[in-house]
mmCIF file of C-alpha atoms in Angstrom:
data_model
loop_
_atom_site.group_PDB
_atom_site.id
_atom_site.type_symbol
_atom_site.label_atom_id
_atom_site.label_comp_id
_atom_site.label_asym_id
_atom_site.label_seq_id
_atom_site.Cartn_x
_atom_site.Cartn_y
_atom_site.Cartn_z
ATOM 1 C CA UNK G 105 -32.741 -18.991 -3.553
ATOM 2 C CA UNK G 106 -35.738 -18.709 -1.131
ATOM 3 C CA UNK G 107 -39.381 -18.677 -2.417
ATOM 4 C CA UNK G 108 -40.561 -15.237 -2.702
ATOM 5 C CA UNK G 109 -36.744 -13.542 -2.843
ATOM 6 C CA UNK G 110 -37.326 -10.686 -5.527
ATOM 7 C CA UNK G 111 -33.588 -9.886 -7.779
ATOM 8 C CA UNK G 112 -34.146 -6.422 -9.229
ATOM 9 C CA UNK G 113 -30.862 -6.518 -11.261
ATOM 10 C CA UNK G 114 -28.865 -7.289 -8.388
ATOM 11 C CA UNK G 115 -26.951 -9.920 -6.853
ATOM 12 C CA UNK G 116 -28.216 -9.315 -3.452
ATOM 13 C CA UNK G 117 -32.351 -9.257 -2.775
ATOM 14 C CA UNK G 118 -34.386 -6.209 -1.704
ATOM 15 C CA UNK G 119 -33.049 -4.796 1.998
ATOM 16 C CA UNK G 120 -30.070 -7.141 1.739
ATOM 17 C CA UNK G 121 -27.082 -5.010 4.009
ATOM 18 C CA UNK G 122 -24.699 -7.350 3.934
ATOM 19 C CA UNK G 123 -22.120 -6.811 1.142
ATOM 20 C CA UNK G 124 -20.734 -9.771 -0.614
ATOM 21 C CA UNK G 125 -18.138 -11.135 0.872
ATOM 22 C CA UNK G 126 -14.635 -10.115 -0.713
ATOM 23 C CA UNK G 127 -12.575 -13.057 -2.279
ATOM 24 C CA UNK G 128 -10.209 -10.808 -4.676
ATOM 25 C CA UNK G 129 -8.852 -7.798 -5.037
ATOM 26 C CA UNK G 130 -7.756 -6.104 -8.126
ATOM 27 C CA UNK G 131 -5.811 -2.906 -8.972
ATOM 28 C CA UNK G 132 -4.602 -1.484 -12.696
ATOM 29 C CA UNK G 133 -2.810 1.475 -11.955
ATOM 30 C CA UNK G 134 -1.741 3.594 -14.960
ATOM 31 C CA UNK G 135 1.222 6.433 -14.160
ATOM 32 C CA UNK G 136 2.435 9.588 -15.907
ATOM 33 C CA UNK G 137 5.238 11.892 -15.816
ATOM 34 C CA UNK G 138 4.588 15.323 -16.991
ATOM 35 C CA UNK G 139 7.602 17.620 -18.215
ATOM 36 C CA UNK G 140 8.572 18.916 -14.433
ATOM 37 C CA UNK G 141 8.678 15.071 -13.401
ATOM 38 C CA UNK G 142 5.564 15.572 -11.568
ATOM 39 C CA UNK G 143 3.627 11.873 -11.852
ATOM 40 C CA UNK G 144 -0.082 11.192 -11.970
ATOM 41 C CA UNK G 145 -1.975 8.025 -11.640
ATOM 42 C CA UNK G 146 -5.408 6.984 -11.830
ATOM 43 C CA UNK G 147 -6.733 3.249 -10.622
ATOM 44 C CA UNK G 148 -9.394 0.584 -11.419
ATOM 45 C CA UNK G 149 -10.033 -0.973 -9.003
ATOM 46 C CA UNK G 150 -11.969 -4.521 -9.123
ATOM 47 C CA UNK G 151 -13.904 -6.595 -6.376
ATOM 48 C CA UNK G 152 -14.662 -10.548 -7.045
ATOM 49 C CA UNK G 153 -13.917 -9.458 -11.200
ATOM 50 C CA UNK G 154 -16.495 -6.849 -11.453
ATOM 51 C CA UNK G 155 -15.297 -3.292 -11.842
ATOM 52 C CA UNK G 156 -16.114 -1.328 -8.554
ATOM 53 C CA UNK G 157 -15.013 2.178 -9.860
ATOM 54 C CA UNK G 158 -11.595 4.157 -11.450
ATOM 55 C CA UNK G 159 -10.403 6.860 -9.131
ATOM 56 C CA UNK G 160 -10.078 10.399 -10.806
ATOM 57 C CA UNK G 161 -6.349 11.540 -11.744
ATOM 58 C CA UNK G 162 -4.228 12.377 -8.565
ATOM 59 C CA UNK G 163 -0.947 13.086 -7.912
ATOM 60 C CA UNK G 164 1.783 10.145 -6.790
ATOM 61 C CA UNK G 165 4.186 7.962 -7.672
ATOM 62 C CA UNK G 166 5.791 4.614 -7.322
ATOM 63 C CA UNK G 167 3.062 2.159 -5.739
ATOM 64 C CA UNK G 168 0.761 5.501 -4.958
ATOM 65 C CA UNK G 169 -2.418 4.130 -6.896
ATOM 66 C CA UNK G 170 -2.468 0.960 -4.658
ATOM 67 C CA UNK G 171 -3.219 3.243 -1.862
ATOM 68 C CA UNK G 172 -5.787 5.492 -3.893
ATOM 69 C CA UNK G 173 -7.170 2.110 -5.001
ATOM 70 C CA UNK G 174 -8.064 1.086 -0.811
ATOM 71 C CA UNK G 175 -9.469 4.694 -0.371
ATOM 72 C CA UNK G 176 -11.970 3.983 -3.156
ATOM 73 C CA UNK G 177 -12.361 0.531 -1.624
ATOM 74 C CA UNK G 178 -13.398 2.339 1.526
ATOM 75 C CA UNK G 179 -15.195 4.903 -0.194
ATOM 76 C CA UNK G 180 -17.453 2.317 -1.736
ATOM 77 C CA UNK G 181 -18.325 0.489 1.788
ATOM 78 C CA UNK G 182 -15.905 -2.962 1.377
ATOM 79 C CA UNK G 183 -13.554 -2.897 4.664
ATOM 80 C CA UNK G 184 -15.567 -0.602 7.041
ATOM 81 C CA UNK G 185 -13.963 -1.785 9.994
ATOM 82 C CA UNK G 186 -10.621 -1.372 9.257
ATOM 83 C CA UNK G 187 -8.667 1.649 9.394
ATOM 84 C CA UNK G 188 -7.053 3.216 6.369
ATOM 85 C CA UNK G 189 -3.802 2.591 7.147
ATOM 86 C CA UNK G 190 -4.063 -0.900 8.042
ATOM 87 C CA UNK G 191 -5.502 -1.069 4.324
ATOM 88 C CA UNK G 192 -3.143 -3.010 2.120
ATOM 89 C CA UNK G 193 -1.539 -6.637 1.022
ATOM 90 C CA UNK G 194 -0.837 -7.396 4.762
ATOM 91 C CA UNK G 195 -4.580 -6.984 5.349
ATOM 92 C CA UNK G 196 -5.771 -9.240 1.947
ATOM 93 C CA UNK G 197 -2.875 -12.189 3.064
ATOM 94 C CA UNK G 198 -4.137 -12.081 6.457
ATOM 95 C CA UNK G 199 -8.194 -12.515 5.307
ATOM 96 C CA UNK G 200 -6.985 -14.768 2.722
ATOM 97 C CA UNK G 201 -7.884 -12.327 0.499
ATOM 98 C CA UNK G 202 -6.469 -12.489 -3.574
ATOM 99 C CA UNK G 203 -4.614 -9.576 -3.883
ATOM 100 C CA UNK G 204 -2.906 -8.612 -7.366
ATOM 101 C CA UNK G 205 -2.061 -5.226 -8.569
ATOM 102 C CA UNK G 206 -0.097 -3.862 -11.212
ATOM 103 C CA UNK G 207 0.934 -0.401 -13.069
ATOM 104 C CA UNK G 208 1.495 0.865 -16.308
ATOM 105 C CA UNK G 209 3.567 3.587 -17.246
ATOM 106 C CA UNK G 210 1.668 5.986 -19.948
ATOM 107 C CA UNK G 211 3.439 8.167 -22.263
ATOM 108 C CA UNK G 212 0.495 10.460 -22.711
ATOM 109 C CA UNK G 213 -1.854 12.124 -19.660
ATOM 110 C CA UNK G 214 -5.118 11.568 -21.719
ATOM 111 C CA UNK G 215 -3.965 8.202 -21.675
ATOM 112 C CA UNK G 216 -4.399 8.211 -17.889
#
């Protein structure tokens, strides 16, 4: 660390703009199915093993919180160049980027 380089409960110093740079990528989907077979997922979503954020409940299925999971990732300013659909494992293999994801299936919606 430079001389003078203030840390105000950061990891990055006072009008740093650079984010860190991205080494892993985590996603913990959780699904439910309501009575009409309707499913809902919500995803949290972690960066370098710190939590970045959960998204809110939304409607999809099968590998649909992966995708909510890169919209948050945009949402939060990691990936600004790249376009949402180019957003996904192809992207993280090709930065060398750790990648791992995996879902749940919850019996319950406040379980979501």
């Amino acid at each position: 660390m430079k001389i003078g380089t203030v840390l105000l409960g950061c990891k990055r110093g006072i009008g740093a703009s650079k984010s860190p740079k991205v080494k892993s990528v985590e996603m913990y989907g959780k699904r439910w199915t309501d009575s009409y077979g309707n499913t809902y997922h919500t995803t949290k979503v972690y960066v370098n093993d710190e939590l970045v954020g959960t998204t809110p409940i939304k409607y999809g299925y099968g590998d649909q919180y992966t995708q909510s999971g890169f919209d948050l990732l945009k949402q939060k300013g990691y990936f600004k160049r790249t376009k949402p659909e180019d957003l996904g494992w192809f992207t993280m293999s090709k930065r060398n980027i750790k990648y791992y994801r995996k879902a749940t299936d919850v019996k319950r919606k406040k379980d979501l």
